[in-house]
Tab-separated table of C-alpha atoms in Angstrom:
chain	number	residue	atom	x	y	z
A	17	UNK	CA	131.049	57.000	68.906
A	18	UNK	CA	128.984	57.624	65.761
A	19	UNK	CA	130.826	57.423	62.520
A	20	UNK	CA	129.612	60.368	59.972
A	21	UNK	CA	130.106	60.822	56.283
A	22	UNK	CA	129.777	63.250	54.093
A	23	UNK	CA	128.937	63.532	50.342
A	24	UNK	CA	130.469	64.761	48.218
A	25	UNK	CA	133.617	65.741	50.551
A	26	UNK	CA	134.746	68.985	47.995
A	27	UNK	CA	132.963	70.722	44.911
A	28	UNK	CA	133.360	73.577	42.543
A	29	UNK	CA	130.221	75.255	41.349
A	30	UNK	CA	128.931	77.940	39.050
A	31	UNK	CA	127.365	80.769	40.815
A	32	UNK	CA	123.761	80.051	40.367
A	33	UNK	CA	123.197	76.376	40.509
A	34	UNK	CA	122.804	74.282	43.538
A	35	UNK	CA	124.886	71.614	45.187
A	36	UNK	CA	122.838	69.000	47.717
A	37	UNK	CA	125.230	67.456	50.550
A	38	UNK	CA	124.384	64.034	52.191
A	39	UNK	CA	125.328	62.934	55.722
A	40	UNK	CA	124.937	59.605	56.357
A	41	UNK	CA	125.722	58.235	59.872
A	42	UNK	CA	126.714	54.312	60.825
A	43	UNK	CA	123.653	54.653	63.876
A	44	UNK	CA	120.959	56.120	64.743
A	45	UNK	CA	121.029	59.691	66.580
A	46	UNK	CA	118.693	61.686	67.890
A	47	UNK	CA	119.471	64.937	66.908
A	48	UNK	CA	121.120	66.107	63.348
A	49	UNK	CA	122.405	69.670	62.562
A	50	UNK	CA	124.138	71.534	59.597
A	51	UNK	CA	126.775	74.232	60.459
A	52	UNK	CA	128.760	76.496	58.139
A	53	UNK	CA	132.203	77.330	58.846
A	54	UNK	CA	133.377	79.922	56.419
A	55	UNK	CA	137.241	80.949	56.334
A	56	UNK	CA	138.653	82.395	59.303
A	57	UNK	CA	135.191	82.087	61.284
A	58	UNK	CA	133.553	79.694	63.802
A	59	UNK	CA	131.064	77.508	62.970
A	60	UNK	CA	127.511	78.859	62.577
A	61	UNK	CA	124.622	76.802	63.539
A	62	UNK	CA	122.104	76.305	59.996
A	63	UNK	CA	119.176	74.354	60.935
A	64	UNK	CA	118.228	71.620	63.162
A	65	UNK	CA	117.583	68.765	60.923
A	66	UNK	CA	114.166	67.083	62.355
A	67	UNK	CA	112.761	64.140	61.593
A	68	UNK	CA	109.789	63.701	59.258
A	69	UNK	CA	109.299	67.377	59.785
A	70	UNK	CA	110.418	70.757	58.477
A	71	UNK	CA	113.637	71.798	59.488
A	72	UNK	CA	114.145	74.161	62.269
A	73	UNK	CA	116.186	77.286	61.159
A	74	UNK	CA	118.731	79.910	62.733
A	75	UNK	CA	118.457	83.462	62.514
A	76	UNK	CA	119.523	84.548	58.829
A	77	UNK	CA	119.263	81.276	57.224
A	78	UNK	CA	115.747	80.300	55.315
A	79	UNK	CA	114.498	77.344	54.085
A	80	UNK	CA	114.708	78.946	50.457
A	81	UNK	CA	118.167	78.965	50.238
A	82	UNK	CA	119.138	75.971	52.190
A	83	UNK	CA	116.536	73.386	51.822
A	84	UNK	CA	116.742	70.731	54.565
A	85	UNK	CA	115.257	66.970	54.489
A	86	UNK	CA	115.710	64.016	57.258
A	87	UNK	CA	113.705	61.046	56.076
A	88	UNK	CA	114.921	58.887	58.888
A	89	UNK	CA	117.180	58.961	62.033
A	90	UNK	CA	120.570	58.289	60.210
A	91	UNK	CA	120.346	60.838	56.881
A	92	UNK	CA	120.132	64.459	56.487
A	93	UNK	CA	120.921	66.130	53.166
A	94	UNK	CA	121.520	70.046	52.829
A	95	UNK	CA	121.101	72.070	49.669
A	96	UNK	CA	122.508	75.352	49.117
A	97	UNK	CA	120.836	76.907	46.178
A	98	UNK	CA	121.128	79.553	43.906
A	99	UNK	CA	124.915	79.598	44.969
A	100	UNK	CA	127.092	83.004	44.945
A	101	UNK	CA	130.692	83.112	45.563
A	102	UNK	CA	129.536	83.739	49.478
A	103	UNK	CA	128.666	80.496	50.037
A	104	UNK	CA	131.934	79.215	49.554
A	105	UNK	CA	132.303	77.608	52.894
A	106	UNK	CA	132.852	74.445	54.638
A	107	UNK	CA	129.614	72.703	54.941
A	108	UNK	CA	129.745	70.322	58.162
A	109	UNK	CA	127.031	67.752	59.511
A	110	UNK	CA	126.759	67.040	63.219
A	111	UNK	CA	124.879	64.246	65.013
A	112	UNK	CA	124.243	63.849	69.001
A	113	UNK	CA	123.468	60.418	70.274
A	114	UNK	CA	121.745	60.147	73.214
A	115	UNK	CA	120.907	64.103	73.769
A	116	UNK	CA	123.658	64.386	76.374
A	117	UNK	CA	125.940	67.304	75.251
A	118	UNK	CA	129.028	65.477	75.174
A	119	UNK	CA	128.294	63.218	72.486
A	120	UNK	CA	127.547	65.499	69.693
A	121	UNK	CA	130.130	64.854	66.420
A	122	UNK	CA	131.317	66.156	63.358
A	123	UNK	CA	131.351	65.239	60.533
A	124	UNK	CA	134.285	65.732	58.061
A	125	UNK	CA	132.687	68.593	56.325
A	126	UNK	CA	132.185	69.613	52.383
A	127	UNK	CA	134.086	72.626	51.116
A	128	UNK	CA	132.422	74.310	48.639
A	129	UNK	CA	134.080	76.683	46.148
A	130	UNK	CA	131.605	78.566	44.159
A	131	UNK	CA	132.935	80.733	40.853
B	3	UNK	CA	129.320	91.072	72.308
B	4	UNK	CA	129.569	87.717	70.615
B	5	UNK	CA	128.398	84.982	72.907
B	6	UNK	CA	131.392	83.203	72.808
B	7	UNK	CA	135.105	85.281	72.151
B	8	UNK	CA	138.187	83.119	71.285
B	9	UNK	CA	141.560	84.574	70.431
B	10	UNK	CA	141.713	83.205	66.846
B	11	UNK	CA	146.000	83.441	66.922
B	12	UNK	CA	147.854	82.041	65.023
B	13	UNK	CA	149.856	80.731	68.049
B	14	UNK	CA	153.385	79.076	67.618
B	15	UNK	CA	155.031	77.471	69.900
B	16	UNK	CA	158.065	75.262	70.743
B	17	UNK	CA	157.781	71.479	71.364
B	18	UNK	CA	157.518	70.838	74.320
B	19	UNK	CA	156.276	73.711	76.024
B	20	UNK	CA	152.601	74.455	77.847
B	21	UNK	CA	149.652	76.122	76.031
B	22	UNK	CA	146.851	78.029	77.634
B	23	UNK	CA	143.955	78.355	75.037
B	24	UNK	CA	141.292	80.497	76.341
B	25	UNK	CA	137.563	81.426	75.824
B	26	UNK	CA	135.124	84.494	77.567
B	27	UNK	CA	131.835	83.848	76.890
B	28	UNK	CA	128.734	86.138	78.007
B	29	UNK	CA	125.660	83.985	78.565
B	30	UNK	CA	125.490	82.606	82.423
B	31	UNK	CA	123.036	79.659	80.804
B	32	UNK	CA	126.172	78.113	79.574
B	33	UNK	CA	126.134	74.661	81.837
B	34	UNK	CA	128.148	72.364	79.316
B	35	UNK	CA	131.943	73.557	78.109
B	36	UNK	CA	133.713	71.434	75.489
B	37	UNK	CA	137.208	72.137	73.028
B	38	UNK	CA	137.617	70.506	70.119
B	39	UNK	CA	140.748	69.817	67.921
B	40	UNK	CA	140.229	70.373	64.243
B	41	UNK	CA	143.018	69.432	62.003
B	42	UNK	CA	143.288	71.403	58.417
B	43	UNK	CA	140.709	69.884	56.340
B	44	UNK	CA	139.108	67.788	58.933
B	45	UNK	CA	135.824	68.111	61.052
B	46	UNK	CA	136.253	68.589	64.895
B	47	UNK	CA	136.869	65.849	67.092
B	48	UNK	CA	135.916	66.256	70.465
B	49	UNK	CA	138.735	66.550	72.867
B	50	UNK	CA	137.786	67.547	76.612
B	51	UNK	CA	134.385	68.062	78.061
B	52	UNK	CA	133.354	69.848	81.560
B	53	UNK	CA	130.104	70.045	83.531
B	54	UNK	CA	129.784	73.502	85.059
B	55	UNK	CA	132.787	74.772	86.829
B	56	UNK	CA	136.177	73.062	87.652
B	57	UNK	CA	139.357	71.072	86.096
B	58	UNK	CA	139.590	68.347	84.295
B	59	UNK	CA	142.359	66.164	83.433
B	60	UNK	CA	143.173	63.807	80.489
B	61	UNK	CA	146.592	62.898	79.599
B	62	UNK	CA	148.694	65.577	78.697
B	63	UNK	CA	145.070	67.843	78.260
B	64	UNK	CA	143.342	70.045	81.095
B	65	UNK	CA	140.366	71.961	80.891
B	66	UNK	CA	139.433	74.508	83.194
B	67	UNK	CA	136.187	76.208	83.926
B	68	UNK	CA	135.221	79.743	85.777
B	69	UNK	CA	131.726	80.533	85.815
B	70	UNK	CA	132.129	83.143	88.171
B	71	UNK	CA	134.072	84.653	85.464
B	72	UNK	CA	132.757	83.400	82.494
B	73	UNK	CA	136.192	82.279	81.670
B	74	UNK	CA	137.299	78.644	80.378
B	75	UNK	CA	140.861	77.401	79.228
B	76	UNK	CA	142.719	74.364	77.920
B	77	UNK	CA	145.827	73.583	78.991
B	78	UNK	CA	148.654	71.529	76.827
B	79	UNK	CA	151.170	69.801	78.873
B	80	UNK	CA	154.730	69.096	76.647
B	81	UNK	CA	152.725	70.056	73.423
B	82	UNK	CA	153.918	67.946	70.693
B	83	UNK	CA	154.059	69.077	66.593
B	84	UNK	CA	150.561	66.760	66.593
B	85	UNK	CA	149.139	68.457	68.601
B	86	UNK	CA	149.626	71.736	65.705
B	87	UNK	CA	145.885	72.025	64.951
B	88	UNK	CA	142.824	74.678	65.441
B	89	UNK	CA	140.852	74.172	69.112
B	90	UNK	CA	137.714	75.224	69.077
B	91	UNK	CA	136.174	75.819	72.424
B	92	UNK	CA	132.453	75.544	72.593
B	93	UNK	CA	129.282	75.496	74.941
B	94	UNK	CA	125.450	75.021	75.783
B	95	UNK	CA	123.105	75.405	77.946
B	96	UNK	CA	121.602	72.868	80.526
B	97	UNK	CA	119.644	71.386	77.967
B	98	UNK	CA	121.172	68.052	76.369
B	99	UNK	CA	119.380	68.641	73.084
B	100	UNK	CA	120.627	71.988	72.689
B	101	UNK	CA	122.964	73.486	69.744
B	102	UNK	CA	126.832	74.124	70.481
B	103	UNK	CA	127.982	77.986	70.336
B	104	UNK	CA	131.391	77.817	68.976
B	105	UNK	CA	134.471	80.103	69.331
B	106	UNK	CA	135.773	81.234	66.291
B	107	UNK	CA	138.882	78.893	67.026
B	108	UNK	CA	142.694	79.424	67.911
B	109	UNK	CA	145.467	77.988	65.524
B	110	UNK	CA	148.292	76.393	67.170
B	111	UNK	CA	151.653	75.488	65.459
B	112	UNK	CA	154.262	73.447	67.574
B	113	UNK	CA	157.530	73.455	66.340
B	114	UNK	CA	159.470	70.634	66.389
């Protein structure tokens, strides 16, 4: 199975600024997505993270606020800008392989904490 | 109606007893069921996957699905206090390339 990571894996931020997240995975995958899971919620589909291309975003989340970039088939970072306390979340990066549904992972997330 | 409803809990339960974990879900597109286990400050791991309707088996892990009734579950066979975690159920269409839709998750405690 693909091994993800994460960068950084926890921050604390000033409402306001920005905080960029890398995922880097040990293979490359064909598909690359960034979900949110705030407290006491599911995780909520982002964007699919494309390759060489814009990313493709989810109902109430724009490019804006959560820039998106995939320069190849094993990276993906994720800004959130202009943060406010709602963004505090965990931030988590998911790969699938071989575009069979059972092979999509996680990765171990971010958690963000924004004052 | 969310797509996908999951009792969020918390559930606690003795060791070793058997846990149902259950998710409704509305959209009859849904081909592809999975759970996942997510342990506190973790991402989820996948744990069971099923193809359209029917059981599956692994260890001391079954997952059932009802597409008649929209209706999928996870059974725990003499749950152990490792398996204490949050399970996630989760599901997609028939397309392989297609975003998850996630429950909002179930907390389980066993108690040694």
């Amino acid at each position: 199975s693909a091994v993800i990571s994460q960068k950084p894996s926890r921050d604390i931020c000033q409402r306001g600024t920005s905080l960029t997240i890398q995922c880097q995975v040990d293979s490359q995958v064909t598909m690359m997505f960034w979900y949110r899971q705030q407290p006491g919620q599911s995780l909520t589909l982002i964007a699919t993270a494309n390759q060489g291309s814009e990313a493709t975003y989810e109902s109430g989340f724009v490019i804006d606020k959560f820039p998106i970039s995939r320069p190849n088939l094993t990276f993906s970072t994720l800004t959130v800008s202009n943060l406010s306390p709602e963004d505090s979340s965990i931030y988590l990066c998911s790969v699938v392989q071989d575009r069979v549904a059972d092979t999509q992972y996680f990765g171990p997330g971010t958690r963000l904490t924004v004052l | 109606q969310k797509e996908v409803e999951q009792d969020p809990g918390p559930l606690s339960v003795p060791e070793g007893a058997i846990v149902s974990l259950n998710c409704t879900y509305s959209n009859s597109a849904f081909q592809y069921f999975m759970w996942y286990r997510q342990y506190s400050r973790k991402g989820p791991e996948l744990l069971m996957y099923t193809y359209s309707s029917g059981n599956k088996e692994d260890g001391r892990f079954t997952a059932q699905v009802d597409k008649s009734s929209k209706y999928i579950s996870l059974f725990i066979r003499d749950s152990q206090p490792s398996d204490s975690a949050t399970y996630l159920c989760a599901m997609t269409d028939n397309s392989g390339n297609t975003p998850l839709v996630f429950g909002k998750g179930t907390r389980l405690s066993v108690i040694a």
